[in-house]
Coordinates of C-alpha atoms in Angstrom, one line a residue:
M25 CA 63.4 -87.3 16.3
L26 CA 60.2 -86.8 17.9
H27 CA 60.5 -83.0 17.4
K28 CA 61.5 -83.0 13.7
K29 CA 58.1 -83.5 12.2
P30 CA 56.5 -80.6 13.9
L31 CA 59.4 -78.4 12.9
Q32 CA 59.1 -79.3 9.2
K33 CA 55.4 -78.7 9.4
N34 CA 55.9 -75.2 10.7
K35 CA 58.6 -74.5 8.1
L36 CA 56.2 -75.4 5.3
S37 CA 53.4 -73.3 6.6
K38 CA 55.7 -70.3 7.0
T39 CA 56.8 -70.6 3.3
K40 CA 53.2 -70.9 2.2
A41 CA 52.3 -67.8 4.1
L42 CA 55.2 -65.8 2.5
S43 CA 54.1 -66.8 -1.0
E44 CA 50.5 -65.8 -0.2
T45 CA 51.7 -62.4 1.1
K46 CA 53.7 -61.7 -2.1
S47 CA 50.7 -62.5 -4.3
A48 CA 48.5 -60.2 -2.2
I49 CA 51.1 -57.4 -2.6
K50 CA 51.2 -58.0 -6.4
Q51 CA 47.4 -57.9 -6.5
R52 CA 47.3 -54.7 -4.4
L53 CA 49.8 -53.0 -6.7
Y54 CA 47.9 -54.1 -9.8
N55 CA 44.7 -52.7 -8.3
E56 CA 46.4 -49.4 -7.6
R57 CA 47.7 -49.1 -11.1
R58 CA 44.3 -49.9 -12.6
K59 CA 42.8 -47.3 -10.3
Q60 CA 45.3 -44.6 -11.5
Q61 CA 44.6 -45.6 -15.1
N62 CA 40.9 -45.1 -14.5
L63 CA 41.5 -41.8 -12.9
Q64 CA 43.6 -40.7 -15.8
K65 CA 40.8 -41.7 -18.2
D66 CA 38.2 -39.9 -16.2
N67 CA 40.4 -36.8 -16.2
K68 CA 40.8 -37.0 -19.9
K69 CA 37.1 -37.3 -20.3
E70 CA 36.5 -34.3 -18.0
N71 CA 39.1 -32.2 -19.8
R72 CA 37.5 -33.2 -23.2
R73 CA 34.1 -32.2 -21.8
N74 CA 35.3 -28.9 -20.5
Y75 CA 37.1 -28.2 -23.8
M76 CA 33.9 -28.9 -25.7
N77 CA 31.9 -26.6 -23.4
N78 CA 34.4 -23.8 -23.8
Y79 CA 34.4 -24.4 -27.5
R80 CA 30.6 -24.1 -27.6
K81 CA 30.8 -20.9 -25.5
G82 CA 33.4 -19.6 -27.9
I83 CA 31.0 -20.1 -30.7
R84 CA 28.2 -18.3 -28.8
A85 CA 30.7 -15.5 -28.0
D86 CA 31.5 -15.2 -31.7
L87 CA 27.8 -14.3 -32.3
T88 CA 28.4 -11.1 -30.4
S89 CA 31.6 -10.3 -32.3
T90 CA 32.3 -10.0 -36.0
P91 CA 31.1 -13.0 -37.9
K92 CA 33.6 -15.6 -39.2
S93 CA 35.3 -15.0 -42.5
D94 CA 34.6 -17.2 -45.4
E95 CA 38.3 -18.3 -45.5
G96 CA 37.9 -20.2 -42.3
N97 CA 40.6 -20.5 -39.6
P98 CA 44.1 -19.7 -41.0
F99 CA 45.7 -22.2 -38.6
S100 CA 45.0 -25.9 -38.8
N101 CA 45.4 -26.4 -35.0
R102 CA 46.5 -24.6 -31.9
M103 CA 50.1 -25.9 -32.1
D104 CA 50.5 -24.3 -35.5
K105 CA 49.3 -21.0 -34.1
A106 CA 51.7 -21.4 -31.1
R107 CA 54.7 -22.1 -33.4
S108 CA 53.9 -19.0 -35.4
I109 CA 53.7 -16.8 -32.3
K110 CA 57.1 -18.3 -31.1
K111 CA 58.8 -17.5 -34.4
L112 CA 57.4 -13.9 -34.2
K113 CA 58.8 -13.4 -30.7
Q114 CA 62.2 -14.8 -31.7
A115 CA 62.3 -12.4 -34.7
L116 CA 61.5 -9.3 -32.7
P117 CA 64.1 -7.4 -30.7
I118 CA 64.7 -8.3 -27.1
T119 CA 64.1 -5.0 -25.3
P120 CA 60.5 -4.0 -24.8
N121 CA 60.9 -0.5 -26.2
K122 CA 62.4 -1.7 -29.5
R123 CA 59.8 -4.4 -29.8
A124 CA 56.9 -1.9 -29.4
A125 CA 58.5 0.5 -31.8
V126 CA 58.9 -2.3 -34.5
L127 CA 55.3 -3.4 -34.1
S128 CA 53.8 0.1 -34.2
A129 CA 56.0 0.9 -37.3
Y130 CA 54.8 -2.2 -39.0
V131 CA 51.2 -1.5 -38.3
D132 CA 51.4 2.1 -39.4
C133 CA 53.3 1.2 -42.6
N134 CA 50.9 -1.5 -43.6
R135 CA 47.9 0.7 -42.7
I136 CA 49.2 3.3 -45.3
L137 CA 49.7 0.4 -47.8
K138 CA 46.1 -0.9 -47.0
S139 CA 47.3 -4.3 -46.0
P140 CA 44.4 -6.8 -45.5
G141 CA 46.2 -8.4 -42.6
V142 CA 46.5 -5.2 -40.7
K143 CA 42.9 -4.4 -41.5
K144 CA 41.8 -7.6 -39.8
F145 CA 44.1 -6.8 -37.0
H146 CA 42.3 -3.6 -36.3
D147 CA 38.9 -5.3 -36.7
S148 CA 39.8 -7.7 -33.9
F149 CA 40.1 -4.7 -31.5
E150 CA 36.6 -3.5 -32.6
E151 CA 35.1 -6.7 -31.5
S152 CA 35.4 -5.7 -27.8
V153 CA 33.3 -2.6 -28.5
E154 CA 30.6 -4.8 -29.9
K155 CA 30.7 -7.1 -26.9
M156 CA 30.3 -4.1 -24.6
A157 CA 27.3 -3.0 -26.6
I158 CA 25.7 -6.5 -26.3
R159 CA 26.4 -6.4 -22.5
N160 CA 24.7 -3.0 -22.2
I161 CA 21.6 -4.4 -24.0
Q162 CA 21.7 -7.4 -21.6
D163 CA 21.7 -5.0 -18.6
V164 CA 18.7 -3.0 -19.9
I165 CA 16.7 -6.1 -20.8
T166 CA 17.4 -7.6 -17.3
S167 CA 16.2 -4.5 -15.6
V168 CA 12.9 -4.1 -17.5
K169 CA 11.7 -7.6 -18.4
H170 CA 10.2 -8.3 -15.0
K171 CA 8.4 -4.9 -14.6
R172 CA 4.6 -4.6 -15.2
N173 CA 4.2 -1.0 -16.3
G174 CA 3.7 0.2 -19.9
E175 CA 7.0 2.1 -20.1
A176 CA 9.0 -1.0 -19.3
K177 CA 7.1 -3.1 -21.9
A178 CA 7.6 -0.4 -24.6
A179 CA 11.4 -0.4 -23.9
L180 CA 11.5 -4.2 -24.1
N181 CA 9.6 -4.2 -27.4
I182 CA 12.0 -1.6 -28.8
L183 CA 15.1 -3.6 -27.9
T184 CA 13.8 -6.9 -29.0
S185 CA 12.5 -5.6 -32.3
S186 CA 15.8 -3.8 -33.0
V187 CA 18.0 -6.9 -32.6
S188 CA 15.6 -9.5 -34.3
G189 CA 15.9 -8.5 -37.9
E190 CA 15.9 -10.7 -41.0
N191 CA 19.5 -11.7 -40.5
I192 CA 18.6 -13.4 -37.2
S193 CA 15.0 -14.4 -37.6
D194 CA 15.6 -16.5 -40.7
R195 CA 17.9 -18.8 -38.8
K196 CA 16.3 -20.7 -35.9
R197 CA 19.6 -21.7 -34.3
A198 CA 20.8 -18.1 -34.4
T199 CA 17.5 -17.0 -32.8
K200 CA 17.9 -19.4 -29.9
S201 CA 21.5 -18.5 -29.4
L202 CA 20.7 -14.8 -29.3
A203 CA 17.9 -15.4 -26.9
N204 CA 20.3 -17.2 -24.6
I205 CA 22.8 -14.4 -24.8
L206 CA 20.2 -11.7 -24.1
G207 CA 18.5 -13.7 -21.4
V208 CA 15.0 -13.7 -22.9
N209 CA 12.7 -16.2 -24.4
S210 CA 12.9 -17.0 -28.1
R211 CA 9.2 -16.2 -28.4
T212 CA 10.0 -12.7 -27.2
L213 CA 12.4 -12.3 -30.2
Q214 CA 9.7 -13.6 -32.5
K215 CA 7.3 -11.1 -31.1
G216 CA 9.9 -8.4 -31.7
K217 CA 10.2 -9.4 -35.3
K218 CA 6.4 -8.9 -35.7
I219 CA 6.6 -5.4 -34.1
R220 CA 9.6 -4.6 -36.3
T221 CA 7.7 -5.5 -39.5
K222 CA 4.6 -3.6 -38.4
V223 CA 6.6 -0.5 -37.5
L224 CA 8.7 -0.4 -40.7
H225 CA 5.7 -0.9 -42.9
S226 CA 3.5 1.6 -41.1
E227 CA 2.9 5.2 -42.1
H228 CA 4.8 6.7 -39.2
S229 CA 7.7 4.3 -39.1
S230 CA 8.5 5.0 -35.4
F231 CA 9.0 2.6 -32.6
L232 CA 7.1 5.0 -30.3
Y233 CA 3.9 3.6 -31.8
T234 CA 4.5 0.2 -30.3
T235 CA 3.0 1.5 -27.0
R236 CA -0.7 1.7 -26.4
K237 CA -2.3 4.8 -28.0
T238 CA -3.6 7.4 -25.5
R239 CA -7.2 8.5 -25.9
S240 CA -7.9 12.1 -26.7
D241 CA -10.1 12.4 -23.6
A242 CA -7.8 10.6 -21.2
L243 CA -7.4 11.9 -17.7
T244 CA -4.4 14.2 -17.0
E245 CA -2.0 13.7 -14.2
R246 CA -3.4 16.9 -12.5
T247 CA -6.9 15.5 -12.5
K248 CA -5.7 12.2 -11.1
R249 CA -3.9 14.0 -8.3
I250 CA -6.9 16.1 -7.4
V251 CA -9.1 13.0 -7.3
H252 CA -6.5 11.1 -5.2
D253 CA -6.4 13.9 -2.6
F254 CA -10.1 14.3 -2.6
W255 CA -10.6 10.6 -1.5
L256 CA -8.4 11.3 1.6
Q257 CA -10.3 14.3 2.9
S258 CA -11.5 14.1 6.5
N259 CA -15.2 14.4 5.5
V260 CA -14.8 11.6 2.9
S261 CA -12.6 8.9 4.6
R262 CA -10.9 8.4 8.0
P263 CA -8.1 6.1 9.2
T264 CA -9.1 3.1 11.2
N265 CA -8.6 2.8 14.9
N266 CA -6.6 -0.4 14.6
K267 CA -2.9 0.1 13.9
N268 CA -2.8 -3.4 12.4
D269 CA -5.1 -2.5 9.6
I270 CA -2.4 -2.2 6.9
K271 CA -3.0 -2.6 3.2
R272 CA -0.1 -4.0 1.2
V273 CA 0.3 -3.9 -2.6
R274 CA 3.0 -5.3 -4.9
I275 CA 4.5 -2.7 -7.3
S276 CA 7.4 -4.8 -8.7
P277 CA 9.2 -8.1 -8.0
N278 CA 10.0 -8.3 -4.3
V279 CA 9.0 -4.6 -3.9
Y280 CA 5.8 -3.8 -1.9
S281 CA 4.1 -0.6 -0.7
S282 CA 2.1 -0.5 2.5
H283 CA -0.2 2.1 4.0
S284 CA -2.7 2.2 6.9
C285 CA -6.3 1.5 5.8
Y286 CA -8.9 4.3 5.4
I287 CA -12.6 3.8 5.8
L288 CA -15.2 5.7 3.7
E289 CA -17.7 7.8 5.7
K290 CA -20.3 7.6 2.9
T291 CA -21.0 5.7 -0.3
Q292 CA -18.9 6.1 -3.4
T293 CA -21.8 7.7 -5.3
E294 CA -22.1 10.4 -2.6
V295 CA -18.4 11.0 -2.8
F296 CA -18.6 11.4 -6.5
L297 CA -21.5 13.8 -6.3
Q298 CA -19.7 15.9 -3.7
F299 CA -16.6 16.0 -6.0
K300 CA -18.7 17.2 -8.9
N301 CA -20.2 20.0 -6.7
E302 CA -16.7 21.2 -5.6
Y303 CA -15.0 20.7 -9.0
P304 CA -17.6 21.3 -11.7
D305 CA -15.0 22.0 -14.3
E306 CA -13.3 18.6 -14.0
K307 CA -14.6 16.3 -16.7
I308 CA -14.6 12.8 -15.2
G309 CA -17.1 10.0 -14.9
Q310 CA -18.0 8.0 -11.8
R311 CA -16.2 4.8 -12.9
A312 CA -13.0 6.7 -13.8
F313 CA -13.4 8.6 -10.5
E314 CA -13.5 5.3 -8.6
K315 CA -10.5 3.9 -10.4
C316 CA -8.4 6.8 -9.1
K317 CA -9.3 5.9 -5.5
P318 CA -6.2 5.0 -3.5
Y319 CA -5.6 1.3 -2.9
F320 CA -5.8 1.7 0.9
V321 CA -9.3 3.3 0.9
R322 CA -12.1 0.8 1.3
T323 CA -15.8 0.8 2.2
A324 CA -16.9 0.2 5.8
Q325 CA -17.3 -3.3 7.0
F326 CA -19.0 -4.7 10.1
K327 CA -15.8 -4.6 12.1
D328 CA -15.4 -0.9 11.2
K329 CA -18.7 0.1 12.7
V330 CA -18.7 3.5 14.5
T331 CA -20.0 3.6 18.0
C332 CA -21.3 6.7 19.8
C333 CA -23.0 8.0 16.6
C334 CA -25.2 11.0 16.8
R335 CA -28.9 10.1 17.0
Q336 CA -30.1 12.9 14.8
H337 CA -27.7 12.1 12.0
V338 CA -28.5 8.4 12.0
E339 CA -32.2 8.9 12.2
M340 CA -32.2 11.7 9.6
R341 CA -30.2 9.6 7.1
S342 CA -32.5 6.5 7.5
L343 CA -35.6 8.6 7.2
F344 CA -34.3 10.5 4.1
K345 CA -33.5 7.2 2.4
S346 CA -37.0 5.8 3.0
C347 CA -38.7 9.0 1.8
M348 CA -36.6 9.2 -1.4
Q349 CA -37.3 5.6 -2.2
F350 CA -41.0 6.2 -1.9
R351 CA -40.7 9.4 -4.0
K352 CA -38.8 7.5 -6.7
R353 CA -41.7 5.0 -7.0
L354 CA -44.2 7.8 -7.3
L355 CA -42.2 9.6 -10.0
S356 CA -41.9 6.4 -12.0
R357 CA -45.7 6.1 -12.0
E358 CA -46.8 9.7 -12.3
G359 CA -43.9 11.2 -14.2
S360 CA -44.2 14.6 -12.5
S361 CA -41.4 17.2 -12.9
E362 CA -42.6 19.6 -10.2
V363 CA -40.6 18.1 -7.4
K364 CA -37.0 17.1 -7.2
L365 CA -35.5 13.7 -6.4
Y366 CA -32.6 14.4 -4.0
E367 CA -29.5 12.4 -4.3
S368 CA -28.1 13.3 -0.9
L369 CA -29.2 14.8 2.4
S370 CA -27.0 17.8 2.1
E371 CA -28.7 18.7 -1.1
L372 CA -32.1 18.7 0.6
V373 CA -30.8 20.8 3.4
D374 CA -29.3 23.4 1.0
D375 CA -32.7 23.7 -0.8
T376 CA -34.4 24.7 2.4
L377 CA -31.9 27.4 3.2
C378 CA -30.8 30.6 1.5
T379 CA -27.8 30.7 -0.8
R380 CA -24.4 30.6 0.9
S381 CA -22.4 33.7 1.5
A382 CA -19.8 34.5 -1.3
N383 CA -17.1 35.4 1.3
T384 CA -17.4 32.6 3.9
H385 CA -19.2 30.0 1.7
Q386 CA -21.5 29.3 4.7
H387 CA -25.1 29.8 5.5
K388 CA -26.3 32.5 7.8
I389 CA -27.0 31.7 11.4
S390 CA -30.5 33.0 11.2
C391 CA -31.2 30.6 8.3
L392 CA -29.8 27.7 10.2
D393 CA -31.9 28.5 13.3
R394 CA -35.0 28.8 11.0
L395 CA -35.4 32.5 11.9
C396 CA -35.2 33.7 8.3
S397 CA -38.5 34.6 6.6
E398 CA -37.1 33.9 3.1
C399 CA -36.3 30.2 3.7
G400 CA -37.5 27.3 5.7
V401 CA -39.0 23.9 5.6
C402 CA -41.9 25.3 3.5
K403 CA -39.5 25.3 0.5
F404 CA -39.5 21.5 0.6
S405 CA -42.3 20.7 -1.9
M406 CA -44.1 17.4 -1.9
L407 CA -46.3 15.3 -4.3
P408 CA -50.0 14.7 -3.6
G409 CA -49.1 11.0 -3.0
E410 CA -46.8 12.0 -0.2
L411 CA -49.6 13.8 1.6
D412 CA -51.9 10.8 1.4
E413 CA -53.4 9.8 4.7
S414 CA -55.2 6.8 3.4
D415 CA -54.8 3.2 4.4
V416 CA -51.6 2.8 2.3
Q417 CA -48.9 1.6 4.7
I418 CA -45.2 2.0 4.2
S419 CA -42.3 0.9 6.4
W420 CA -39.7 3.2 7.9
E421 CA -37.6 3.5 11.1
R422 CA -37.2 6.0 13.9
Y423 CA -36.0 6.1 17.5
E424 CA -38.4 6.0 20.4
Y425 CA -38.2 5.6 24.2
K426 CA -39.6 2.2 25.3
N427 CA -40.0 0.5 28.6
V428 CA -37.8 -2.6 28.5
K429 CA -37.7 -5.5 31.1
V430 CA -34.3 -6.3 32.5
K431 CA -33.3 -8.9 35.1
G432 CA -36.7 -10.1 35.9
D433 CA -39.6 -7.7 36.4
K434 CA -37.5 -4.5 36.5
M435 CA -38.5 -2.0 33.9
I436 CA -36.2 0.7 32.5
R437 CA -36.8 3.4 29.9
K438 CA -34.5 2.9 26.9
L439 CA -34.1 4.5 23.5
V440 CA -34.5 1.9 20.8
L441 CA -34.8 1.8 17.0
V442 CA -38.4 1.0 16.1
R443 CA -39.8 0.0 12.7
K444 CA -43.0 1.7 12.0
S445 CA -45.7 1.1 9.4
S446 CA -47.8 4.1 8.7
S447 CA -49.2 6.3 5.9
P448 CA -46.8 8.3 3.7
A449 CA -48.1 11.6 5.2
E450 CA -46.9 10.7 8.7
M451 CA -43.4 9.7 7.4
F452 CA -43.0 13.0 5.4
Q453 CA -44.4 15.1 8.3
Y454 CA -41.8 13.6 10.7
L455 CA -39.1 14.3 8.1
K456 CA -40.2 18.0 8.0
K457 CA -40.1 18.0 11.8
L458 CA -36.5 16.8 11.8
L459 CA -35.6 19.3 9.1
E460 CA -36.5 22.2 11.5
T461 CA -33.5 21.5 13.8
F462 CA -31.1 19.4 11.7
P463 CA -29.3 22.2 9.8
A464 CA -28.3 24.0 13.0
H465 CA -27.2 20.8 14.6
Q466 CA -25.1 19.7 11.6
F467 CA -23.5 23.1 11.3
R468 CA -22.5 23.2 15.0
A469 CA -21.1 19.6 14.9
Y470 CA -18.9 20.4 11.9
W471 CA -17.9 23.7 13.3
Q472 CA -16.8 22.3 16.6
S473 CA -14.8 19.6 14.9
K474 CA -13.2 22.1 12.5
Q475 CA -12.3 24.5 15.4
M476 CA -10.7 21.6 17.4
K477 CA -8.6 20.5 14.4
S478 CA -7.6 24.1 13.7
L479 CA -6.7 24.6 17.4
V480 CA -4.5 21.5 17.5
E481 CA -2.7 22.4 14.3
N482 CA -2.0 26.0 15.4
L483 CA -1.6 25.4 19.1
P484 CA 0.1 28.4 20.8
I485 CA 3.1 28.0 23.2
G486 CA 1.8 27.3 26.7
H487 CA -1.5 25.9 25.6
C488 CA -2.8 22.3 25.8
V489 CA -5.9 20.6 24.4
T490 CA -7.6 17.6 26.1
V491 CA -10.6 15.5 25.0
H492 CA -12.3 13.6 27.8
D493 CA -14.7 10.7 27.6
F494 CA -15.6 7.5 29.5
S495 CA -15.1 4.2 27.8
E496 CA -17.1 1.1 28.4
N497 CA -16.5 -0.6 31.7
Y498 CA -13.9 -3.4 31.5
K499 CA -14.8 -6.8 32.8
C500 CA -11.9 -8.5 34.6
T501 CA -11.4 -12.2 33.9
E502 CA -9.1 -14.8 35.5
Q503 CA -7.2 -17.5 33.7
N504 CA -8.3 -20.1 36.2
E505 CA -11.9 -19.1 36.8
I506 CA -14.4 -21.0 38.8
Q507 CA -18.0 -21.4 37.6
S508 CA -19.6 -18.9 39.9
S509 CA -17.1 -16.2 38.9
Y510 CA -18.5 -16.2 35.4
F511 CA -21.7 -14.6 36.6
Q512 CA -20.0 -12.2 39.1
K513 CA -17.3 -10.5 37.1
L514 CA -15.5 -7.5 38.6
E515 CA -15.8 -4.4 36.5
V516 CA -13.5 -1.3 36.4
S517 CA -14.1 2.1 34.9
L518 CA -12.0 3.4 32.0
H519 CA -11.6 7.1 31.4
V520 CA -9.7 8.1 28.3
T521 CA -8.1 11.5 27.7
I522 CA -6.5 12.5 24.4
L523 CA -3.8 15.0 25.2
H524 CA -2.3 17.4 22.6
R525 CA 0.7 19.4 23.9
H526 CA 4.0 20.9 22.8
S527 CA 7.0 18.7 23.1
V528 CA 9.5 19.1 26.0
L529 CA 13.2 18.8 25.3
E530 CA 14.0 16.8 28.5
Y531 CA 11.1 14.3 28.0
D532 CA 10.5 14.1 24.3
G533 CA 14.1 14.7 23.0
K534 CA 12.9 17.7 20.9
D535 CA 11.9 21.2 21.8
S536 CA 8.9 23.0 20.4
T537 CA 9.1 26.7 19.5
A538 CA 6.8 29.2 17.9
E539 CA 8.9 29.1 14.7
E540 CA 9.1 25.3 14.6
P541 CA 6.2 23.8 16.6
N542 CA 6.2 20.2 17.5
I543 CA 2.8 18.9 18.7
V544 CA 2.8 15.6 20.7
T545 CA -0.4 13.6 21.0
E546 CA -0.7 11.2 24.0
Q547 CA -3.4 8.9 25.4
F548 CA -4.0 9.2 29.2
F549 CA -5.9 6.3 30.7
V550 CA -7.4 6.3 34.2
I551 CA -8.5 2.9 35.6
S552 CA -10.5 2.8 38.8
P553 CA -12.9 0.4 40.6
D554 CA -15.2 3.3 41.1
Q555 CA -18.1 2.6 38.7
K556 CA -20.0 5.8 39.3
H557 CA -19.3 8.2 36.4
D558 CA -19.9 11.6 38.1
H559 CA -18.3 15.0 38.4
H560 CA -16.0 13.7 41.3
Y561 CA -14.5 11.2 38.9
T562 CA -13.8 13.7 36.2
H563 CA -12.4 16.3 38.7
C564 CA -9.9 13.6 39.8
V565 CA -9.0 12.9 36.2
Q566 CA -8.3 16.6 35.6
N567 CA -6.1 16.7 38.7
L568 CA -4.1 13.6 37.5
V569 CA -3.6 15.2 34.1
S570 CA -2.3 18.4 35.8
E571 CA 0.2 16.4 37.9
Y572 CA 1.4 14.6 34.8
L573 CA 2.1 17.8 33.0
K574 CA 4.0 19.2 35.9
S575 CA 6.1 16.0 36.3
I576 CA 7.4 16.4 32.7
N577 CA 8.1 20.1 33.2
C578 CA 5.4 21.1 30.7
E579 CA 4.3 24.6 31.7
I580 CA 0.7 25.1 30.8
S581 CA -1.1 28.4 31.2
V582 CA -4.2 27.8 29.1
M583 CA -6.1 24.4 29.1
H584 CA -8.7 23.7 26.3
E585 CA -11.0 20.9 27.3
F586 CA -13.5 19.2 24.9
T587 CA -16.2 16.8 26.2
D588 CA -19.5 15.3 25.1
G589 CA -22.9 16.4 26.3
C590 CA -23.3 14.1 29.3
S591 CA -24.8 16.3 32.1
S592 CA -23.8 14.1 35.1
Q593 CA -20.1 13.9 34.0
Y594 CA -19.3 17.3 32.5
K595 CA -22.2 19.8 32.3
S596 CA -24.2 19.6 35.5
R597 CA -24.3 22.4 38.1
H598 CA -21.7 20.5 40.2
C599 CA -19.4 20.4 37.1
I600 CA -19.8 24.1 36.6
G601 CA -18.9 24.7 40.2
D602 CA -15.7 22.6 39.8
V603 CA -14.8 24.6 36.8
S604 CA -15.0 27.9 38.8
Y605 CA -12.3 26.5 41.1
S606 CA -10.2 24.8 38.4
C607 CA -7.7 27.5 38.0
S608 CA -6.8 27.6 41.7
D609 CA -6.9 23.8 42.0
F610 CA -4.8 22.9 38.9
G611 CA -2.6 26.1 38.5
Y612 CA -3.9 27.1 35.1
A613 CA -4.4 30.8 34.1
T614 CA -7.4 30.0 32.0
I615 CA -9.6 26.9 31.3
L616 CA -11.7 26.9 28.1

């Protein structure tokens, strides 16, 4: 008896647990049914939404096909149409050949009888052609609407004005739908309507007049090409020494053009005056001439400064500029027409020489050396104010040797640019003094440069061209540098040699022949702790160049060497003595 009560209690608890489990199962099943019902509702909504979207797309597609008839849809719903198609299939023969023959006979028979049903049947096939035409227009508009040139804009204007007539423009909804189909803005179609109205009511009635009218004196493509090539001449512009100087310009969406930068050797006005002298028959103004300049040609900046410039050229240009500025002020006050205000230095030099030869287009050597009795500096006429030796002071610049203190009390003689203040007569007399030797110096400089370029472009087989020069000493620095090392840096000498040779098949991968020459340009650097730039150093460099040419199996019989005018390095008596033994030392037949 003691154990009955606990047993009854356990039995009741077990029955209660079973009833709770059944209710939980019922609740779970109910939740699952509700979840399935919700999913079915969501699916119905999604199907309804897709149906409406497809229906709207069908309405838009109907705009590209034949418009709806006034009778409306012949079927009340899709099931009605499906039943009719089922009846037609049951009425037709079973075999495919007989079925096709019956349909073709019915269509041909009713075409002869001009049945309206068959006519609409044929019109339904023509809708595909119209859709293809709309698709072609879409492709053309997509290809030209993002371009910036005038031809693309004219093509877009023609297409939009041809499709935006009165039938479309009068209905706003139709205009928006057509804009969505063509992939353009509705404002573009409105603009096309204005162009269409303007063209159809004009005297010419041609869509070609939608483009910008060309001026009668517009530049031709031939003139633009001549100007473009003139900007790239060697005496006008030059490429920069930095390979990272690249100019990039956008020509269309995601399409860019890049080119290495070119630096002007003179001002744009001087380039224009030079062009007018060489092409007097070309009618072009300075602003149009500058607009035809290539996008990668720019004026010189501070970072593009040219080192190792010629003293005579720099001094002569500076003095010429000061003299012409003073002459311009005198002419504005006096108004004399006896003297000429020169625009460029070359114009002044040509006036002091005889006319150029008709065959060579060059001046005579006797005229350049001032040995001709018919020309000279005496042809340079001056105003009375330019010969004034009074107290009138003007400012100008020239190079002079001065004693300069360096490292304490040590004095060295150095060539520096000095600003002088003197009378106009002294400045013009110094200009006439420089004019005595400048023409010959300028001619020889241009002639040597021209000869070198011609030699490199027409290099014979077995010949090689080298250009030698010392670079500025390089100061070696350390990453972890102590304080005293900053004031005692180790310097090394850099000798640079530009080497022009014919390619070697084993080394360059391409052979060079007389019929198809292939010139290779290389940079040959010699780095040495020897800081004394003398003839021993240059002789060692020549020996290293010879060994390098032999190592790549480049057989050189004639070596052409170009250097500057430094006497201690290349043109002293010791250098001439080394040249006399160069053929035997390096194995060349001739050294020029």
